[in-house]
Amino acid sequence: MDNIPFPTVPYNRMEPPAQREKRIKVLALGMSRTGTMSLYVALKELGYNCYHMAECILNQHSDSLVLWNRAIDAKFNGNGRKFSGADFDQMLWRYDEVTDIPCILFVEELMDAYTDARIILTARPVESWLASMERTFYTILSWKRWKYLEFVDRSYIGLYIPLLRSPLSVWTNGNWKNTSRLPDGYAAHYELVCAAARRRGREVLEFRV
């Protein structure tokens, strides 16, 4: 994966309190493009305060983009101390449910950090998932202006695009442009979630969209 710069974000930050406001109740660990936004909306209707990639990128008054990029870099590139436990409260302290990227890149870490949370696993047929990924992630990342925007807006776009590209690098074993590797990454993710939950004696609610 590409090395990711971590400039200081020049905003009035929303600092996390000494203790999180509420406990994490749900870990929704299905892949992006498997109904994660629909689940996000549904759980918000039920009164949950949900974390999704949309929350991450829209909340510019925090260090979330910096911190998630740093966590990914530490875990998958070995650059820095790996995030665990309360480290995730730096990004998730206001929320009681998480779904979508970047959270789903930290399956075991989140299970260990939030031991009482219920686990939901959304899924869909891999063929339709792959088509959806190509229409969304890959279409967005194909826009040629990103390189210029990353350069001129290092504190936001320069963090958002690497964060969007990072999961693809993980799911393709380091070559994010090679979509032929995505099905293997998809299968590996679901095997990881189920195996990690089983080792910890946790139940998984599987929801096939």
PDB file of C-alpha atoms in Angstrom:
ATOM      1  CA  MET A   1       0.000   0.000   0.000  1.00  0.00           C
ATOM      2  CA  ASP A   2       1.057   3.567  -0.620  1.00  0.00           C
ATOM      3  CA  ASN A   3       2.659   5.517   2.186  1.00  0.00           C
ATOM      4  CA  ILE A   4       0.127   8.003   3.560  1.00  0.00           C
ATOM      5  CA  PRO A   5       1.083  11.467   4.875  1.00  0.00           C
ATOM      6  CA  PHE A   6      -0.590  12.622   8.062  1.00  0.00           C
ATOM      7  CA  PRO A   7      -0.771  16.447   8.117  1.00  0.00           C
ATOM      8  CA  THR A   8      -2.367  18.178  11.062  1.00  0.00           C
ATOM      9  CA  VAL A   9      -6.034  18.927  10.393  1.00  0.00           C
ATOM     10  CA  PRO A  10      -6.594  22.694  10.853  1.00  0.00           C
ATOM     11  CA  TYR A  11     -10.100  22.582  12.326  1.00  0.00           C
ATOM     12  CA  ASN A  12     -11.676  23.203  15.699  1.00  0.00           C
ATOM     13  CA  ARG A  13     -11.721  19.605  16.791  1.00  0.00           C
ATOM     14  CA  MET A  14     -14.445  17.732  18.599  1.00  0.00           C
ATOM     15  CA  GLU A  15     -12.335  16.233  21.357  1.00  0.00           C
ATOM     16  CA  PRO A  16     -13.421  12.873  22.813  1.00  0.00           C
ATOM     17  CA  PRO A  17     -14.250  12.928  26.533  1.00  0.00           C
ATOM     18  CA  ALA A  18     -12.269  10.992  29.111  1.00  0.00           C
ATOM     19  CA  GLN A  19     -14.863   8.210  28.843  1.00  0.00           C
ATOM     20  CA  ARG A  20     -17.058   7.323  25.872  1.00  0.00           C
ATOM     21  CA  GLU A  21     -20.628   8.640  25.996  1.00  0.00           C
ATOM     22  CA  LYS A  22     -22.277   5.248  25.380  1.00  0.00           C
ATOM     23  CA  ARG A  23     -21.136   1.691  24.841  1.00  0.00           C
ATOM     24  CA  ILE A  24     -20.857   0.144  21.375  1.00  0.00           C
ATOM     25  CA  LYS A  25     -23.910  -2.091  20.938  1.00  0.00           C
ATOM     26  CA  VAL A  26     -23.560  -3.288  17.335  1.00  0.00           C
ATOM     27  CA  LEU A  27     -20.615  -4.175  15.115  1.00  0.00           C
ATOM     28  CA  ALA A  28     -21.903  -4.455  11.544  1.00  0.00           C
ATOM     29  CA  LEU A  29     -18.921  -6.018   9.789  1.00  0.00           C
ATOM     30  CA  GLY A  30     -20.186  -6.776   6.292  1.00  0.00           C
ATOM     31  CA  MET A  31     -18.273  -5.506   3.282  1.00  0.00           C
ATOM     32  CA  SER A  32     -19.004  -2.141   1.722  1.00  0.00           C
ATOM     33  CA  ARG A  33     -21.699  -2.342  -0.982  1.00  0.00           C
ATOM     34  CA  THR A  34     -23.607  -5.079   0.872  1.00  0.00           C
ATOM     35  CA  GLY A  35     -26.366  -2.868   2.226  1.00  0.00           C
ATOM     36  CA  THR A  36     -24.253  -1.029   4.783  1.00  0.00           C
ATOM     37  CA  MET A  37     -25.890   2.334   4.054  1.00  0.00           C
ATOM     38  CA  SER A  38     -29.377   0.809   4.281  1.00  0.00           C
ATOM     39  CA  LEU A  39     -28.448  -0.785   7.608  1.00  0.00           C
ATOM     40  CA  TYR A  40     -26.976   2.532   8.765  1.00  0.00           C
ATOM     41  CA  VAL A  41     -30.242   4.319   7.958  1.00  0.00           C
ATOM     42  CA  ALA A  42     -32.386   1.578   9.523  1.00  0.00           C
ATOM     43  CA  LEU A  43     -30.440   1.538  12.779  1.00  0.00           C
ATOM     44  CA  LYS A  44     -30.583   5.333  12.992  1.00  0.00           C
ATOM     45  CA  GLU A  45     -34.368   5.037  12.677  1.00  0.00           C
ATOM     46  CA  LEU A  46     -34.252   2.671  15.655  1.00  0.00           C
ATOM     47  CA  GLY A  47     -32.377   5.258  17.710  1.00  0.00           C
ATOM     48  CA  TYR A  48     -28.767   4.149  17.279  1.00  0.00           C
ATOM     49  CA  ASN A  49     -26.019   6.684  16.668  1.00  0.00           C
ATOM     50  CA  CYS A  50     -24.309   4.944  13.758  1.00  0.00           C
ATOM     51  CA  TYR A  51     -20.827   5.286  12.328  1.00  0.00           C
ATOM     52  CA  HIS A  52     -20.355   4.767   8.590  1.00  0.00           C
ATOM     53  CA  MET A  53     -17.832   6.008   6.046  1.00  0.00           C
ATOM     54  CA  ALA A  54     -20.314   8.835   5.420  1.00  0.00           C
ATOM     55  CA  GLU A  55     -19.907   9.981   9.038  1.00  0.00           C
ATOM     56  CA  CYS A  56     -16.147   9.763   8.779  1.00  0.00           C
ATOM     57  CA  ILE A  57     -15.801  11.917   5.677  1.00  0.00           C
ATOM     58  CA  LEU A  58     -18.494  14.459   6.577  1.00  0.00           C
ATOM     59  CA  ASN A  59     -17.145  15.153  10.057  1.00  0.00           C
ATOM     60  CA  GLN A  60     -14.335  17.559   9.233  1.00  0.00           C
ATOM     61  CA  HIS A  61     -14.192  18.883  12.799  1.00  0.00           C
ATOM     62  CA  SER A  62     -12.177  15.952  14.094  1.00  0.00           C
ATOM     63  CA  ASP A  63      -8.987  14.019  13.432  1.00  0.00           C
ATOM     64  CA  SER A  64     -10.875  10.944  12.187  1.00  0.00           C
ATOM     65  CA  LEU A  65      -9.365  10.858   8.694  1.00  0.00           C
ATOM     66  CA  VAL A  66      -5.872  11.260  10.111  1.00  0.00           C
ATOM     67  CA  LEU A  67      -6.419   8.623  12.782  1.00  0.00           C
ATOM     68  CA  TRP A  68      -7.999   6.012  10.506  1.00  0.00           C
ATOM     69  CA  ASN A  69      -5.221   6.402   7.953  1.00  0.00           C
ATOM     70  CA  ARG A  70      -2.697   6.074  10.751  1.00  0.00           C
ATOM     71  CA  ALA A  71      -4.400   2.926  12.085  1.00  0.00           C
ATOM     72  CA  ILE A  72      -4.479   1.341   8.618  1.00  0.00           C
ATOM     73  CA  ASP A  73      -0.844   2.240   7.992  1.00  0.00           C
ATOM     74  CA  ALA A  74       0.203   0.693  11.303  1.00  0.00           C
ATOM     75  CA  LYS A  75      -1.770  -2.522  10.803  1.00  0.00           C
ATOM     76  CA  PHE A  76      -1.119  -3.243   7.139  1.00  0.00           C
ATOM     77  CA  ASN A  77       2.226  -1.532   6.523  1.00  0.00           C
ATOM     78  CA  GLY A  78       3.792  -1.964   9.950  1.00  0.00           C
ATOM     79  CA  ASN A  79       4.327   1.777  10.301  1.00  0.00           C
ATOM     80  CA  GLY A  80       3.691   2.816  13.880  1.00  0.00           C
ATOM     81  CA  ARG A  81       1.919   1.354  16.896  1.00  0.00           C
ATOM     82  CA  LYS A  82      -1.157  -0.727  16.080  1.00  0.00           C
ATOM     83  CA  PHE A  83      -4.527   0.490  17.337  1.00  0.00           C
ATOM     84  CA  SER A  84      -6.348  -1.580  19.944  1.00  0.00           C
ATOM     85  CA  GLY A  85      -8.858  -1.188  22.741  1.00  0.00           C
ATOM     86  CA  ALA A  86      -9.678   2.374  23.662  1.00  0.00           C
ATOM     87  CA  ASP A  87      -7.634   3.680  20.717  1.00  0.00           C
ATOM     88  CA  PHE A  88     -10.798   3.312  18.623  1.00  0.00           C
ATOM     89  CA  ASP A  89     -12.723   5.570  20.982  1.00  0.00           C
ATOM     90  CA  GLN A  90     -10.716   8.451  19.532  1.00  0.00           C
ATOM     91  CA  MET A  91     -12.866   8.055  16.413  1.00  0.00           C
ATOM     92  CA  LEU A  92     -15.942   6.256  17.747  1.00  0.00           C
ATOM     93  CA  TRP A  93     -16.587   7.854  21.116  1.00  0.00           C
ATOM     94  CA  ARG A  94     -19.968   9.371  20.112  1.00  0.00           C
ATOM     95  CA  TYR A  95     -21.342   6.216  18.472  1.00  0.00           C
ATOM     96  CA  ASP A  96     -22.984   2.985  19.588  1.00  0.00           C
ATOM     97  CA  GLU A  97     -22.982   1.159  16.207  1.00  0.00           C
ATOM     98  CA  VAL A  98     -20.375   0.880  13.463  1.00  0.00           C
ATOM     99  CA  THR A  99     -20.562  -0.272   9.870  1.00  0.00           C
ATOM    100  CA  ASP A 100     -18.701   0.021   6.554  1.00  0.00           C
ATOM    101  CA  ILE A 101     -15.118   1.115   5.940  1.00  0.00           C
ATOM    102  CA  PRO A 102     -12.810   1.937   7.593  1.00  0.00           C
ATOM    103  CA  CYS A 103     -14.164   0.027  10.610  1.00  0.00           C
ATOM    104  CA  ILE A 104     -14.469  -3.319   8.835  1.00  0.00           C
ATOM    105  CA  LEU A 105     -10.709  -3.395   8.288  1.00  0.00           C
ATOM    106  CA  PHE A 106     -10.369  -3.972  12.059  1.00  0.00           C
ATOM    107  CA  VAL A 107     -12.586  -6.995  12.655  1.00  0.00           C
ATOM    108  CA  GLU A 108     -10.662  -8.650  15.470  1.00  0.00           C
ATOM    109  CA  GLU A 109      -9.538  -5.413  17.059  1.00  0.00           C
ATOM    110  CA  LEU A 110     -13.123  -4.128  17.316  1.00  0.00           C
ATOM    111  CA  MET A 111     -14.387  -7.449  18.661  1.00  0.00           C
ATOM    112  CA  ASP A 112     -11.749  -7.294  21.389  1.00  0.00           C
ATOM    113  CA  ALA A 113     -12.382  -3.613  22.126  1.00  0.00           C
ATOM    114  CA  TYR A 114     -16.166  -3.945  22.373  1.00  0.00           C
ATOM    115  CA  THR A 115     -16.797  -7.352  23.853  1.00  0.00           C
ATOM    116  CA  ASP A 116     -20.541  -6.897  24.489  1.00  0.00           C
ATOM    117  CA  ALA A 117     -21.470  -5.687  21.008  1.00  0.00           C
ATOM    118  CA  ARG A 118     -23.769  -7.765  18.828  1.00  0.00           C
ATOM    119  CA  ILE A 119     -22.317  -8.692  15.429  1.00  0.00           C
ATOM    120  CA  ILE A 120     -24.224  -8.295  12.166  1.00  0.00           C
ATOM    121  CA  LEU A 121     -22.804  -9.553   8.888  1.00  0.00           C
ATOM    122  CA  THR A 122     -24.439  -8.265   5.702  1.00  0.00           C
ATOM    123  CA  ALA A 123     -23.710 -10.133   2.471  1.00  0.00           C
ATOM    124  CA  ARG A 124     -24.794 -10.402  -1.155  1.00  0.00           C
ATOM    125  CA  PRO A 125     -23.831 -12.588  -4.147  1.00  0.00           C
ATOM    126  CA  VAL A 126     -20.215 -11.861  -5.023  1.00  0.00           C
ATOM    127  CA  GLU A 127     -20.980 -11.214  -8.709  1.00  0.00           C
ATOM    128  CA  SER A 128     -23.399  -8.373  -7.969  1.00  0.00           C
ATOM    129  CA  TRP A 129     -21.059  -7.089  -5.243  1.00  0.00           C
ATOM    130  CA  LEU A 130     -18.183  -6.889  -7.706  1.00  0.00           C
ATOM    131  CA  ALA A 131     -20.330  -5.032 -10.245  1.00  0.00           C
ATOM    132  CA  SER A 132     -21.384  -2.583  -7.535  1.00  0.00           C
ATOM    133  CA  MET A 133     -17.764  -2.000  -6.483  1.00  0.00           C
ATOM    134  CA  GLU A 134     -16.794  -1.208 -10.060  1.00  0.00           C
ATOM    135  CA  ARG A 135     -19.683   1.267 -10.408  1.00  0.00           C
ATOM    136  CA  THR A 136     -18.822   3.062  -7.172  1.00  0.00           C
ATOM    137  CA  PHE A 137     -15.323   2.756  -5.680  1.00  0.00           C
ATOM    138  CA  TYR A 138     -13.554   2.209  -8.970  1.00  0.00           C
ATOM    139  CA  THR A 139     -15.530   4.815 -10.882  1.00  0.00           C
ATOM    140  CA  ILE A 140     -14.802   7.422  -8.218  1.00  0.00           C
ATOM    141  CA  LEU A 141     -11.099   6.578  -8.059  1.00  0.00           C
ATOM    142  CA  SER A 142     -10.817   6.749 -11.855  1.00  0.00           C
ATOM    143  CA  TRP A 143     -11.467  10.488 -11.852  1.00  0.00           C
ATOM    144  CA  LYS A 144      -8.234  12.092 -13.039  1.00  0.00           C
ATOM    145  CA  ARG A 145      -8.532  15.258 -10.974  1.00  0.00           C
ATOM    146  CA  TRP A 146      -7.966  13.464  -7.675  1.00  0.00           C
ATOM    147  CA  LYS A 147      -4.176  13.623  -7.952  1.00  0.00           C
ATOM    148  CA  TYR A 148      -4.323  17.401  -8.307  1.00  0.00           C
ATOM    149  CA  LEU A 149      -6.901  17.775  -5.529  1.00  0.00           C
ATOM    150  CA  GLU A 150      -4.883  15.541  -3.199  1.00  0.00           C
ATOM    151  CA  PHE A 151      -1.936  17.869  -3.708  1.00  0.00           C
ATOM    152  CA  VAL A 152      -3.774  21.170  -3.154  1.00  0.00           C
ATOM    153  CA  ASP A 153      -6.034  19.926  -0.326  1.00  0.00           C
ATOM    154  CA  ARG A 154      -3.767  17.760   1.797  1.00  0.00           C
ATOM    155  CA  SER A 155      -5.817  18.164   4.974  1.00  0.00           C
ATOM    156  CA  TYR A 156      -9.017  16.661   3.529  1.00  0.00           C
ATOM    157  CA  ILE A 157      -8.903  15.213  -0.005  1.00  0.00           C
ATOM    158  CA  GLY A 158      -5.310  14.168   0.623  1.00  0.00           C
ATOM    159  CA  LEU A 159      -6.601  11.981   3.467  1.00  0.00           C
ATOM    160  CA  TYR A 160      -9.964  10.930   2.012  1.00  0.00           C
ATOM    161  CA  ILE A 161      -8.658   9.384  -1.217  1.00  0.00           C
ATOM    162  CA  PRO A 162      -5.997   7.216   0.485  1.00  0.00           C
ATOM    163  CA  LEU A 163      -8.678   6.078   2.941  1.00  0.00           C
ATOM    164  CA  LEU A 164     -10.955   5.115   0.062  1.00  0.00           C
ATOM    165  CA  ARG A 165      -8.135   3.310  -1.741  1.00  0.00           C
ATOM    166  CA  SER A 166      -6.778   1.449   1.297  1.00  0.00           C
ATOM    167  CA  PRO A 167      -9.560  -1.173   1.631  1.00  0.00           C
ATOM    168  CA  LEU A 168      -9.134  -2.066  -2.035  1.00  0.00           C
ATOM    169  CA  SER A 169      -5.427  -2.612  -1.420  1.00  0.00           C
ATOM    170  CA  VAL A 170      -6.260  -4.889   1.507  1.00  0.00           C
ATOM    171  CA  TRP A 171      -8.887  -6.862  -0.423  1.00  0.00           C
ATOM    172  CA  THR A 172      -6.622  -7.309  -3.473  1.00  0.00           C
ATOM    173  CA  ASN A 173      -3.501  -8.174  -1.479  1.00  0.00           C
ATOM    174  CA  GLY A 174      -1.678  -4.973  -2.370  1.00  0.00           C
ATOM    175  CA  ASN A 175      -2.738  -4.315  -5.957  1.00  0.00           C
ATOM    176  CA  TRP A 176      -5.911  -2.251  -5.648  1.00  0.00           C
ATOM    177  CA  LYS A 177      -6.373  -1.789  -9.400  1.00  0.00           C
ATOM    178  CA  ASN A 178      -6.561  -5.551  -9.999  1.00  0.00           C
ATOM    179  CA  THR A 179     -10.288  -6.218  -9.636  1.00  0.00           C
ATOM    180  CA  SER A 180      -9.802  -9.907 -10.452  1.00  0.00           C
ATOM    181  CA  ARG A 181      -8.488 -10.330  -6.909  1.00  0.00           C
ATOM    182  CA  LEU A 182     -11.555  -8.837  -5.244  1.00  0.00           C
ATOM    183  CA  PRO A 183     -13.620 -12.049  -5.035  1.00  0.00           C
ATOM    184  CA  ASP A 184     -10.850 -13.712  -3.017  1.00  0.00           C
ATOM    185  CA  GLY A 185     -10.700 -10.679  -0.737  1.00  0.00           C
ATOM    186  CA  TYR A 186     -14.460 -10.807  -0.306  1.00  0.00           C
ATOM    187  CA  ALA A 187     -14.390 -14.480   0.700  1.00  0.00           C
ATOM    188  CA  ALA A 188     -11.432 -13.940   3.025  1.00  0.00           C
ATOM    189  CA  HIS A 189     -13.228 -11.142   4.852  1.00  0.00           C
ATOM    190  CA  TYR A 190     -16.291 -13.262   5.614  1.00  0.00           C
ATOM    191  CA  GLU A 191     -14.153 -16.185   6.707  1.00  0.00           C
ATOM    192  CA  LEU A 192     -12.265 -13.837   9.025  1.00  0.00           C
ATOM    193  CA  VAL A 193     -15.405 -12.431  10.644  1.00  0.00           C
ATOM    194  CA  CYS A 194     -16.970 -15.846  11.243  1.00  0.00           C
ATOM    195  CA  ALA A 195     -13.751 -17.421  12.511  1.00  0.00           C
ATOM    196  CA  ALA A 196     -12.936 -14.475  14.785  1.00  0.00           C
ATOM    197  CA  ALA A 197     -16.432 -14.511  16.267  1.00  0.00           C
ATOM    198  CA  ARG A 198     -16.330 -18.275  16.760  1.00  0.00           C
ATOM    199  CA  ARG A 199     -12.990 -18.095  18.597  1.00  0.00           C
ATOM    200  CA  ARG A 200     -14.466 -15.510  20.954  1.00  0.00           C
ATOM    201  CA  GLY A 201     -17.724 -17.348  21.518  1.00  0.00           C
ATOM    202  CA  ARG A 202     -19.711 -14.598  19.785  1.00  0.00           C
ATOM    203  CA  GLU A 203     -22.844 -15.089  17.716  1.00  0.00           C
ATOM    204  CA  VAL A 204     -23.161 -13.576  14.241  1.00  0.00           C
ATOM    205  CA  LEU A 205     -26.434 -12.470  12.700  1.00  0.00           C
ATOM    206  CA  GLU A 206     -26.054 -12.971   8.950  1.00  0.00           C
ATOM    207  CA  PHE A 207     -28.269 -10.806   6.753  1.00  0.00           C
ATOM    208  CA  ARG A 208     -28.250 -11.572   3.029  1.00  0.00           C
ATOM    209  CA  VAL A 209     -29.387  -8.457   1.205  1.00  0.00           C
TER     210      VAL A 209
END
